[in-house]
Each structure stands twice: as structure tokens, then as C-alpha cells.
Amino acid sequence: MRIAIIGAGCSGLTAIKNLVEAGLTDIVCYEKNDQIGGNWVYTATPGHSSVNEATHIISSKAMSQLSDFPMPDDYPDYPSHRQILAYFQAYARHFQLDRYIRLNTTVLHAEKIVNERWRLHLDDGTQREFDYLLVANGHHSVPRHPDWKNCFTGKYLHAHDYKTSQGLEGKHILVVGAGNSGCDCAVESSRVAMRVDMSFRSPQYIIPKFIMGKPTDVFAAAIHWLPQGVQNWLQKISLRLQIGRYRDYALPEPDFSPTQAHPTINSALFDRIRHGKVHPRPAIASVTGQTIHFADGSTSEYDVIIAATGYKISFPFFDRAFLNWEETIEVPLFMRIFHPDHPSLFFIGLIQPQGCIWPLTDLQSRLLGQLLINKIKLPPNWRERAIAEAKYWQRQFIARPRHSIEVHYRPYMKQLLRILEPY
């Protein structure tokens, strides 16, 4: 069987490795950039999906490394983006994955043809046909912009295009959004800006990177065996002891449990707020020129807005009439991998876990490899379950586009392992 993979980021690499281990070697992985690594290839070029200059991972080394390829002993608890890129480059060398990857090759169009096969149109003018198509192009490449974007006459940029604080010296800056990207942008720009404000549309759990001396995800893993209600209570108590109340920082208090929304992991923001370097503000009501009108009736003027307003799920190689999940809050995939209408199409890494994605994409890829060589089988009603699962996951989280592919880390891992048990 001939297998195509789109994307040689972390998800694509684990897919190649596990398929090859299953004995499937007629594989071509198309990567549009000049090297592997996806978002972890830092570049200052605007428009390129990459981390910013100061990025460190928000999951710990212990909970992020792959089971059969540990990170180097000298890596810190939270490695930098350069260390993560080096890790995956070493992973590719160790498992000899380069032979399956075509760099500098963009899939312009993917179309389904007869017998559940796929024809890929490439940017070099050629076409290739495959029996199976794996999509591993990530979900942080197409920014989601606020509807008032064009009303602002100062400098506007999405967090997608924030690479460094250079050029922000002495500016009045408003960061919109309090997710992980928003907090990073606020902290880093506050080191050089005249003033940084941060607009919160809704409450957000902002969690320090260490709890009781342990990385936050290591602490959470130690109590995962407890009932979920007890876990939620312990997490709230530990946060209260660690940081106090959110209102002590002029932040809105969450009125939901920590597991109902994607967490923001950041220790530095609390320090910057208490030192007067970052100033929380309420939601934006309207924008007029460079004047921002906030929901509490106050106004302020800004030189720069950094919109950390998330991303759309995008597949630029599919016709929109064929597949379009840009605005959905439910993604109907069985196990977040298998499409009920297209049994030869698979998605690897189209998840946003409350934990590190890489161990999960490794399991997804292992499951897929064993399925393709008939070592395991999907349940007979997997198509119906795809729809039910989408509704189930949607109920687990606050209904927002950012949660359309959210999963709870350990329950989802257990689901994957349950299907893999025969293997």
C-alpha cells in the first residue's frame, strides 16, 4: 500500500516512525519548508508558523519526551524551542526518517478518487496517487482575527506574527487574549514597552509552571488516579496556596473547573502584574482609530495591538466543500483520527490535549500502523461513534472554537491503549 503524509512536524515524524515499524515502507511525507520540525523551526519571517524567539514548552520534559526516545539528561524541566527542534532532529536521524521526507514540497490539492484512493497535486507540477492519506499539518497556521481588526489604525499583529519584542520599545501595547500565546506576548513585550495592558474577555485559569516544587503536569500526574472531582478540588486548593486568588492580580475569577478549559501555563505573568509591568483590562467593547473602548466604560489609546485570539483548523489542500472545520465546535472523528465518510483518510495530531501532544500522536500513529496491517480492528460501529464522540468531547469543555479538538490527556490516552491492547 502507498501512503502519503502531509507535514513533517512532530506529528508527521511520529507517523512515519510507527508506520515503518509496522512494516509499511512505501511512504512519502511532504513538507513545504526546507527542514523538519513544523512550528518549532524558529524564523523571524512574518507569516511563517513558528514559535517566538523566547518560547519554552509549557509541558515538562518528563511528560513530553517520547517513550522510546528520551530527551537528553542535560535538558531543563522546560526546554527551549531550540532544544525541542534539536530533539526532533535527533529523533529523525535515529530512526532514519529522512529517507521518507520530501522537503520544499507543497501539496497544493488533495482529491479523493475511485476506490477510496487519493491524488495529490504538488507545487512542482506533478501528481502522485496513494492508497491512504495521513494529514499531519498542525492547527496553528491560520490566525483567527477579531471582527474589529480593521477598525484599529495603529499597528496590529496577531500572535502568529509576534516573533520578538524588537521594535516595540517605548510603545503602549494591548495584548488581547489570555491563552499561552497571549501571556507569552505580554510578558516578553513588557520588558521593553512603555506600558502593556492585557484584555480578558472571560476568566482563565493561569497556572504556574511549578506546584509544590514539581512541574505542574508532573504534580497533576501524581493525583490522576483520584476521582475527577477530588482532582479538581486539589488543583484549586494548590493554586490558592501557590498564587492566592486571581482577583489579587486584578484577574477575573474562573467559575468553572480547571479541566473545562484549556489551561494557560505561565509563572512569569503573575510577577509582571504585581510589578506593574502588565495591567489586566476587561473585554473590548469597540475600537475607534487607536482608542479602545472597554466593557467597563473605560478607554485607552495604544500604539500596538497583539491579538492572541487563536487559530482556525485549516486544510488548504482540500476543497472547502469537501472538508471545512474552520468555524466548528465539533470535529466528527472516531478517536480523533478516523473520518466516518472517508475510511482511507486519517488525522494525526488534530488534538489539543490538557498535556503534551507528542506522546499521544505517537500512540495515534502506532494504532494506525497496527490497523493498516490488520493486527487490530476498529469496532463495527466506529462511524456512528465518531459523531457521538464529537458531541461527548464538546460537552466536556466550555463551548468555544478553541476547544473543538480539546481532549483530556489521560482518558484519551486510555482510549488509544484500549484499542491497542491486542497488540
GROMACS .gro file of C-alpha atoms in nm:
model
  423
    1MET     CA    1   0.000   0.000   0.000
    2ARG     CA    2   0.116   0.353  -0.081
    3ILE     CA    3   0.080   0.609   0.197
    4ALA     CA    4   0.112   0.989   0.181
    5ILE     CA    5   0.170   1.210   0.484
    6ILE     CA    6   0.124   1.588   0.474
    7GLY     CA    7   0.355   1.762   0.719
    8ALA     CA    8   0.692   1.671   0.874
    9GLY     CA    9   0.638   1.837   1.207
   10CYS     CA   10   0.632   1.639   1.528
   11SER     CA   11   0.309   1.456   1.436
   12GLY     CA   12   0.429   1.365   1.088
   13LEU     CA   13   0.758   1.231   1.225
   14THR     CA   14   0.590   1.001   1.477
   15ALA     CA   15   0.359   0.883   1.199
   16ILE     CA   16   0.648   0.785   0.971
   17LYS     CA   17   0.834   0.611   1.252
   18ASN     CA   18   0.539   0.398   1.364
   19LEU     CA   19   0.426   0.307   1.013
   20VAL     CA   20   0.777   0.193   0.923
   21GLU     CA   21   0.797  -0.012   1.243
   22ALA     CA   22   0.474  -0.182   1.135
   23GLY     CA   23   0.645  -0.282   0.809
   24LEU     CA   24   0.487  -0.015   0.588
   25THR     CA   25   0.766   0.145   0.389
   26ASP     CA   26   0.601   0.280   0.072
   27ILE     CA   27   0.563   0.619   0.239
   28VAL     CA   28   0.616   0.974   0.118
   29CYS     CA   29   0.593   1.265   0.363
   30TYR     CA   30   0.556   1.607   0.201
   31GLU     CA   31   0.695   1.906   0.391
   32LYS     CA   32   0.659   2.255   0.246
   33ASN     CA   33   0.951   2.400   0.445
   34ASP     CA   34   1.323   2.337   0.399
   35GLN     CA   35   1.358   2.134   0.719
   36ILE     CA   36   1.159   1.917   0.956
   37GLY     CA   37   1.012   2.039   1.284
   38GLY     CA   38   0.699   2.235   1.193
   39ASN     CA   39   0.623   2.519   1.436
   40TRP     CA   40   0.948   2.453   1.623
   41VAL     CA   41   1.156   2.587   1.335
   42TYR     CA   42   1.201   2.943   1.454
   43THR     CA   43   1.219   3.218   1.196
   44ALA     CA   44   1.163   3.590   1.229
   45THR     CA   45   0.985   3.597   0.893
   46PRO     CA   46   0.623   3.717   0.938
   47GLY     CA   47   0.359   3.475   0.817
   48HIS     CA   48   0.563   3.164   0.888
   49SER     CA   49   0.410   2.944   1.156
   50SER     CA   50   0.672   2.925   1.424
   51VAL     CA   51   0.735   2.984   1.791
   52ASN     CA   52   0.866   3.320   1.903
   53GLU     CA   53   1.226   3.386   1.998
   54ALA     CA   54   1.173   3.332   2.373
   55THR     CA   55   0.945   3.026   2.362
   56HIS     CA   56   0.989   2.736   2.602
   57ILE     CA   57   0.749   2.442   2.610
   58ILE     CA   58   0.464   2.453   2.861
   59SER     CA   59   0.468   2.080   2.935
   60SER     CA   60   0.765   1.941   3.127
   61LYS     CA   61   1.046   1.734   2.982
   62ALA     CA   62   0.934   1.435   3.188
   63MET     CA   63   0.582   1.442   3.043
   64SER     CA   64   0.678   1.546   2.688
   65GLN     CA   65   0.951   1.304   2.583
   66LEU     CA   66   0.861   1.003   2.372
   67SER     CA   67   0.872   0.666   2.546
   68ASP     CA   68   1.133   0.517   2.314
   69PHE     CA   69   1.343   0.832   2.271
   70PRO     CA   70   1.410   1.023   2.596
   71MET     CA   71   1.526   1.382   2.594
   72PRO     CA   72   1.892   1.446   2.688
   73ASP     CA   73   1.971   1.443   3.060
   74ASP     CA   74   2.102   1.800   3.049
   75TYR     CA   75   1.774   1.943   2.919
   76PRO     CA   76   1.595   2.159   3.181
   77ASP     CA   77   1.245   2.091   3.310
   78TYR     CA   78   1.106   2.319   3.039
   79PRO     CA   79   1.331   2.308   2.729
   80SER     CA   80   1.358   2.596   2.484
   81HIS     CA   81   1.230   2.584   2.128
   82ARG     CA   82   1.586   2.532   2.003
   83GLN     CA   83   1.628   2.229   2.227
   84ILE     CA   84   1.293   2.086   2.114
   85LEU     CA   85   1.386   2.127   1.747
   86ALA     CA   86   1.721   1.959   1.813
   87TYR     CA   87   1.538   1.676   1.990
   88PHE     CA   88   1.313   1.602   1.694
   89GLN     CA   89   1.602   1.635   1.450
   90ALA     CA   90   1.786   1.373   1.655
   91TYR     CA   91   1.469   1.159   1.659
   92ALA     CA   92   1.452   1.171   1.278
   93ARG     CA   93   1.820   1.076   1.245
   94HIS     CA   94   1.795   0.794   1.499
   95PHE     CA   95   1.500   0.629   1.325
   96GLN     CA   96   1.629   0.720   0.976
   97LEU     CA   97   1.312   0.905   0.881
   98ASP     CA   98   1.472   1.146   0.634
   99ARG     CA   99   1.456   0.891   0.353
  100TYR     CA  100   1.075   0.919   0.353
  101ILE     CA  101   1.054   1.301   0.358
  102ARG     CA  102   1.042   1.537   0.061
  103LEU     CA  103   1.132   1.887   0.180
  104ASN     CA  104   1.039   2.207  -0.004
  105THR     CA  105   0.734   2.033  -0.150
  106THR     CA  106   0.384   2.174  -0.104
  107VAL     CA  107   0.069   1.973  -0.156
  108LEU     CA  108  -0.147   2.220  -0.346
  109HIS     CA  109  -0.452   1.998  -0.370
  110ALA     CA  110  -0.560   1.660  -0.240
  111GLU     CA  111  -0.858   1.494  -0.408
  112LYS     CA  112  -1.031   1.168  -0.342
  113ILE     CA  113  -1.054   0.942  -0.648
  114VAL     CA  114  -1.203   0.599  -0.718
  115ASN     CA  115  -1.162   0.308  -0.477
  116GLU     CA  116  -1.101   0.537  -0.178
  117ARG     CA  117  -0.764   0.642  -0.320
  118TRP     CA  118  -0.606   0.989  -0.327
  119ARG     CA  119  -0.445   1.206  -0.593
  120LEU     CA  120  -0.206   1.476  -0.471
  121HIS     CA  121  -0.119   1.776  -0.687
  122LEU     CA  122   0.226   1.909  -0.593
  123ASP     CA  123   0.380   2.250  -0.644
  124ASP     CA  124   0.639   2.111  -0.887
  125GLY     CA  125   0.357   2.041  -1.130
  126THR     CA  126   0.347   1.664  -1.074
  127GLN     CA  127   0.071   1.440  -0.946
  128ARG     CA  128   0.100   1.132  -0.728
  129GLU     CA  129  -0.159   0.874  -0.628
  130PHE     CA  130  -0.184   0.692  -0.295
  131ASP     CA  131  -0.398   0.435  -0.119
  132TYR     CA  132  -0.405   0.625   0.213
  133LEU     CA  133  -0.366   0.987   0.316
  134LEU     CA  134  -0.244   1.100   0.661
  135VAL     CA  135  -0.297   1.465   0.747
  136ALA     CA  136  -0.042   1.599   0.997
  137ASN     CA  137  -0.026   1.966   0.902
  138GLY     CA  138  -0.094   2.101   1.252
  139HIS     CA  139  -0.352   2.351   1.366
  140HIS     CA  140  -0.157   2.669   1.443
  141SER     CA  141  -0.106   2.816   1.098
  142VAL     CA  142  -0.420   3.021   1.013
  143PRO     CA  143  -0.485   3.301   1.265
  144ARG     CA  144  -0.834   3.378   1.394
  145HIS     CA  145  -0.876   3.757   1.391
  146PRO     CA  146  -1.123   3.966   1.595
  147ASP     CA  147  -1.403   4.133   1.399
  148TRP     CA  148  -1.276   4.481   1.493
  149LYS     CA  149  -0.933   4.423   1.342
  150ASN     CA  150  -0.973   4.675   1.057
  151CYS     CA  151  -1.110   4.943   1.290
  152PHE     CA  152  -0.773   4.982   1.464
  153THR     CA  153  -0.545   5.232   1.293
  154GLY     CA  154  -0.232   5.163   1.495
  155LYS     CA  155  -0.001   4.867   1.438
  156TYR     CA  156  -0.190   4.539   1.453
  157LEU     CA  157  -0.037   4.194   1.460
  158HIS     CA  158  -0.160   3.850   1.550
  159ALA     CA  159   0.040   3.643   1.798
  160HIS     CA  160   0.116   3.422   1.497
  161ASP     CA  161   0.337   3.705   1.367
  162TYR     CA  162   0.490   3.802   1.702
  163LYS     CA  163   0.848   3.675   1.689
  164THR     CA  164   1.047   3.917   1.905
  165SER     CA  165   0.997   4.230   2.115
  166GLN     CA  166   1.231   4.423   1.885
  167GLY     CA  167   1.052   4.731   1.752
  168LEU     CA  168   0.816   4.754   2.049
  169GLU     CA  169   1.045   4.969   2.261
  170GLY     CA  170   0.864   5.255   2.431
  171LYS     CA  171   0.523   5.160   2.289
  172HIS     CA  172   0.181   5.142   2.451
  173ILE     CA  173   0.067   4.786   2.381
  174LEU     CA  174  -0.258   4.598   2.426
  175VAL     CA  175  -0.248   4.217   2.422
  176VAL     CA  176  -0.589   4.064   2.351
  177GLY     CA  177  -0.634   3.712   2.482
  178ALA     CA  178  -0.502   3.528   2.786
  179GLY     CA  179  -0.406   3.191   2.644
  180ASN     CA  180  -0.050   3.064   2.638
  181SER     CA  181   0.048   3.279   2.340
  182GLY     CA  182  -0.113   3.588   2.487
  183CYS     CA  183   0.068   3.553   2.819
  184ASP     CA  184   0.400   3.497   2.643
  185CYS     CA  185   0.348   3.806   2.426
  186ALA     CA  186   0.252   4.019   2.727
  187VAL     CA  187   0.547   3.907   2.938
  188GLU     CA  188   0.808   3.946   2.665
  189SER     CA  189   0.685   4.278   2.526
  190SER     CA  190   0.661   4.422   2.880
  191ARG     CA  191   1.039   4.401   2.907
  192VAL     CA  192   1.080   4.683   2.653
  193ALA     CA  193   0.743   4.858   2.616
  194MET     CA  194   0.634   5.175   2.791
  195ARG     CA  195   0.316   5.002   2.905
  196VAL     CA  196   0.147   4.668   2.837
  197ASP     CA  197  -0.222   4.611   2.902
  198MET     CA  198  -0.392   4.274   2.862
  199SER     CA  199  -0.760   4.236   2.774
  200PHE     CA  200  -0.951   3.945   2.927
  201ARG     CA  201  -1.280   3.857   2.757
  202SER     CA  202  -1.354   3.580   3.007
  203PRO     CA  203  -1.199   3.417   3.315
  204GLN     CA  204  -0.898   3.198   3.257
  205TYR     CA  205  -0.702   2.952   3.467
  206ILE     CA  206  -0.346   3.078   3.457
  207ILE     CA  207  -0.136   2.814   3.627
  208PRO     CA  208   0.229   2.844   3.735
  209LYS     CA  209   0.483   2.606   3.584
  210PHE     CA  210   0.570   2.458   3.922
  211ILE     CA  211   0.342   2.342   4.203
  212MET     CA  212   0.497   2.232   4.533
  213GLY     CA  213   0.839   2.225   4.367
  214LYS     CA  214   0.730   1.994   4.084
  215PRO     CA  215   0.645   2.073   3.721
  216THR     CA  216   0.271   2.128   3.708
  217ASP     CA  217   0.198   1.831   3.481
  218VAL     CA  218   0.412   1.601   3.699
  219PHE     CA  219   0.209   1.713   4.002
  220ALA     CA  220  -0.116   1.650   3.812
  221ALA     CA  221   0.003   1.304   3.703
  222ALA     CA  222   0.065   1.209   4.066
  223ILE     CA  223  -0.305   1.254   4.151
  224HIS     CA  224  -0.463   1.127   3.829
  225TRP     CA  225  -0.582   0.807   4.000
  226LEU     CA  226  -0.820   1.006   4.221
  227PRO     CA  227  -1.183   1.075   4.120
  228GLN     CA  228  -1.209   1.375   3.889
  229GLY     CA  229  -1.400   1.582   4.146
  230VAL     CA  230  -1.125   1.525   4.402
  231GLN     CA  231  -0.858   1.614   4.146
  232ASN     CA  232  -1.038   1.940   4.067
  233TRP     CA  233  -1.061   2.026   4.437
  234LEU     CA  234  -0.691   1.953   4.497
  235GLN     CA  235  -0.592   2.159   4.194
  236LYS     CA  236  -0.795   2.456   4.317
  237ILE     CA  237  -0.651   2.428   4.668
  238SER     CA  238  -0.294   2.401   4.539
  239LEU     CA  239  -0.347   2.706   4.316
  240ARG     CA  240  -0.488   2.906   4.608
  241LEU     CA  241  -0.183   2.819   4.821
  242GLN     CA  242   0.057   2.891   4.534
  243ILE     CA  243  -0.075   3.218   4.395
  244GLY     CA  244  -0.367   3.330   4.615
  245ARG     CA  245  -0.685   3.450   4.448
  246TYR     CA  246  -0.692   3.563   4.088
  247ARG     CA  247  -0.859   3.884   4.195
  248ASP     CA  248  -0.540   3.965   4.390
  249TYR     CA  249  -0.390   4.023   4.045
  250ALA     CA  250  -0.696   4.209   3.911
  251LEU     CA  251  -0.781   3.897   3.709
  252PRO     CA  252  -1.134   3.757   3.674
  253GLU     CA  253  -1.205   3.452   3.890
  254PRO     CA  254  -1.297   3.137   3.691
  255ASP     CA  255  -1.643   3.000   3.771
  256PHE     CA  256  -1.573   2.659   3.616
  257SER     CA  257  -1.345   2.365   3.696
  258PRO     CA  258  -0.981   2.363   3.579
  259THR     CA  259  -1.048   2.078   3.335
  260GLN     CA  260  -1.330   2.252   3.146
  261ALA     CA  261  -1.097   2.482   2.952
  262HIS     CA  262  -0.753   2.464   2.800
  263PRO     CA  263  -0.512   2.580   3.072
  264THR     CA  264  -0.263   2.862   3.041
  265ILE     CA  265   0.073   2.762   3.192
  266ASN     CA  266   0.275   3.068   3.285
  267SER     CA  267   0.459   3.170   3.601
  268ALA     CA  268   0.607   3.499   3.483
  269LEU     CA  269   0.277   3.678   3.423
  270PHE     CA  270   0.196   3.696   3.795
  271ASP     CA  271   0.532   3.860   3.862
  272ARG     CA  272   0.488   4.111   3.579
  273ILE     CA  273   0.140   4.208   3.702
  274ARG     CA  274   0.248   4.258   4.064
  275HIS     CA  275   0.545   4.465   3.948
  276GLY     CA  276   0.321   4.693   3.742
  277LYS     CA  277   0.459   4.580   3.409
  278VAL     CA  278   0.139   4.418   3.280
  279HIS     CA  279  -0.207   4.563   3.353
  280PRO     CA  280  -0.521   4.349   3.320
  281ARG     CA  281  -0.815   4.513   3.141
  282PRO     CA  282  -1.170   4.388   3.068
  283ALA     CA  283  -1.310   4.278   2.732
  284ILE     CA  284  -1.314   4.516   2.435
  285ALA     CA  285  -1.648   4.677   2.356
  286SER     CA  286  -1.544   4.869   2.045
  287VAL     CA  287  -1.247   5.018   1.862
  288THR     CA  288  -1.219   5.366   1.711
  289GLY     CA  289  -0.890   5.451   1.547
  290GLN     CA  290  -0.629   5.391   1.815
  291THR     CA  291  -0.880   5.427   2.100
  292ILE     CA  292  -1.006   5.111   2.267
  293HIS     CA  293  -1.339   5.121   2.449
  294PHE     CA  294  -1.356   4.854   2.719
  295ALA     CA  295  -1.663   4.679   2.858
  296ASP     CA  296  -1.638   4.867   3.191
  297GLY     CA  297  -1.674   5.203   3.013
  298SER     CA  298  -1.305   5.299   3.028
  299THR     CA  299  -1.096   5.392   2.723
  300SER     CA  300  -0.725   5.389   2.640
  301GLU     CA  301  -0.510   5.459   2.337
  302TYR     CA  302  -0.250   5.216   2.207
  303ASP     CA  303   0.029   5.215   1.954
  304VAL     CA  304   0.018   4.838   1.905
  305ILE     CA  305  -0.235   4.560   1.945
  306ILE     CA  306  -0.119   4.199   1.964
  307ALA     CA  307  -0.420   3.972   1.905
  308ALA     CA  308  -0.368   3.632   2.071
  309THR     CA  309  -0.711   3.522   1.952
  310GLY     CA  310  -0.636   3.169   1.844
  311TYR     CA  311  -0.631   2.976   1.518
  312LYS     CA  312  -0.864   2.815   1.269
  313ILE     CA  313  -0.840   2.449   1.176
  314SER     CA  314  -0.724   2.470   0.817
  315PHE     CA  315  -0.662   2.224   0.536
  316PRO     CA  316  -0.560   2.443   0.239
  317PHE     CA  317  -0.514   2.137   0.019
  318PHE     CA  318  -0.880   2.027   0.048
  319ASP     CA  319  -1.169   2.193  -0.133
  320ARG     CA  320  -1.379   2.376   0.123
  321ALA     CA  321  -1.685   2.189   0.001
  322PHE     CA  322  -1.504   1.862   0.077
  323LEU     CA  323  -1.389   1.944   0.430
  324ASN     CA  324  -1.410   2.267   0.628
  325TRP     CA  325  -1.385   2.282   1.007
  326GLU     CA  326  -1.273   2.644   1.046
  327GLU     CA  327  -1.574   2.756   1.248
  328THR     CA  328  -1.696   2.431   1.400
  329ILE     CA  329  -1.702   2.341   1.768
  330GLU     CA  330  -1.746   1.969   1.694
  331VAL     CA  331  -1.500   1.764   1.489
  332PRO     CA  332  -1.659   1.428   1.398
  333LEU     CA  333  -1.365   1.187   1.405
  334PHE     CA  334  -1.352   0.849   1.574
  335MET     CA  335  -1.066   0.858   1.826
  336ARG     CA  336  -0.984   1.200   1.677
  337ILE     CA  337  -0.824   1.008   1.387
  338PHE     CA  338  -1.080   0.838   1.160
  339HIS     CA  339  -1.330   1.020   0.938
  340PRO     CA  340  -1.664   0.836   0.912
  341ASP     CA  341  -1.711   0.924   0.542
  342HIS     CA  342  -1.353   0.866   0.426
  343PRO     CA  343  -1.204   0.544   0.565
  344SER     CA  344  -0.871   0.594   0.384
  345LEU     CA  345  -0.817   0.941   0.536
  346PHE     CA  346  -0.653   0.979   0.878
  347PHE     CA  347  -0.563   1.273   1.102
  348ILE     CA  348  -0.257   1.263   1.327
  349GLY     CA  349  -0.213   1.539   1.584
  350LEU     CA  350  -0.552   1.705   1.530
  351ILE     CA  351  -0.596   1.727   1.906
  352GLN     CA  352  -0.534   1.982   2.178
  353PRO     CA  353  -0.473   1.787   2.497
  354GLN     CA  354  -0.451   1.915   2.851
  355GLY     CA  355  -0.095   1.787   2.849
  356CYS     CA  356   0.172   1.728   2.587
  357ILE     CA  357   0.058   1.626   2.240
  358TRP     CA  358   0.363   1.423   2.137
  359PRO     CA  359   0.311   1.104   2.342
  360LEU     CA  360  -0.047   1.100   2.214
  361THR     CA  361   0.047   1.139   1.847
  362ASP     CA  362   0.295   0.856   1.899
  363LEU     CA  363   0.011   0.633   2.021
  364GLN     CA  364  -0.220   0.752   1.743
  365SER     CA  365   0.044   0.656   1.487
  366ARG     CA  366   0.111   0.319   1.649
  367LEU     CA  367  -0.260   0.241   1.645
  368LEU     CA  368  -0.286   0.337   1.278
  369GLY     CA  369   0.012   0.124   1.180
  370GLN     CA  370  -0.131  -0.182   1.352
  371LEU     CA  371  -0.469  -0.120   1.194
  372LEU     CA  372  -0.328  -0.100   0.842
  373ILE     CA  373  -0.150  -0.435   0.878
  374ASN     CA  374  -0.467  -0.591   1.023
  375LYS     CA  375  -0.324  -0.659   1.369
  376ILE     CA  376  -0.616  -0.471   1.524
  377LYS     CA  377  -0.961  -0.367   1.407
  378LEU     CA  378  -1.189  -0.077   1.477
  379PRO     CA  379  -1.525  -0.154   1.640
  380PRO     CA  380  -1.803  -0.226   1.387
  381ASN     CA  381  -1.993   0.091   1.482
  382TRP     CA  382  -1.692   0.325   1.464
  383ARG     CA  383  -1.865   0.559   1.217
  384GLU     CA  384  -2.159   0.618   1.450
  385ARG     CA  385  -1.922   0.656   1.742
  386ALA     CA  386  -1.732   0.931   1.558
  387ILE     CA  387  -2.040   1.152   1.575
  388ALA     CA  388  -2.112   1.057   1.936
  389GLU     CA  389  -1.752   1.122   2.041
  390ALA     CA  390  -1.757   1.470   1.888
  391LYS     CA  391  -2.063   1.554   2.097
  392TYR     CA  392  -1.908   1.392   2.405
  393TRP     CA  393  -1.588   1.597   2.386
  394GLN     CA  394  -1.787   1.912   2.314
  395ARG     CA  395  -1.978   1.862   2.640
  396GLN     CA  396  -1.657   1.826   2.840
  397PHE     CA  397  -1.540   2.179   2.773
  398ILE     CA  398  -1.672   2.533   2.752
  399ALA     CA  399  -1.824   2.580   2.406
  400ARG     CA  400  -1.559   2.783   2.226
  401PRO     CA  401  -1.383   2.726   1.892
  402ARG     CA  402  -1.053   2.678   2.078
  403HIS     CA  403  -1.197   2.363   2.239
  404SER     CA  404  -1.318   2.199   1.917
  405ILE     CA  405  -1.029   1.950   1.927
  406GLU     CA  406  -0.963   1.952   2.304
  407VAL     CA  407  -0.918   1.622   2.488
  408HIS     CA  408  -0.844   1.520   2.845
  409TYR     CA  409  -0.494   1.377   2.833
  410ARG     CA  410  -0.519   1.055   3.036
  411PRO     CA  411  -0.874   0.949   2.941
  412TYR     CA  412  -0.785   0.993   2.575
  413MET     CA  413  -0.460   0.800   2.618
  414LYS     CA  414  -0.654   0.517   2.783
  415GLN     CA  415  -0.891   0.507   2.485
  416LEU     CA  416  -0.599   0.465   2.246
  417LEU     CA  417  -0.438   0.196   2.462
  418ARG     CA  418  -0.766   0.007   2.492
  419ILE     CA  419  -0.780  -0.040   2.114
  420LEU     CA  420  -0.409  -0.126   2.108
  421GLU     CA  421  -0.441  -0.396   2.376
  422PRO     CA  422  -0.431  -0.692   2.132
  423TYR     CA  423  -0.103  -0.551   2.001
   0.00000   0.00000   0.00000
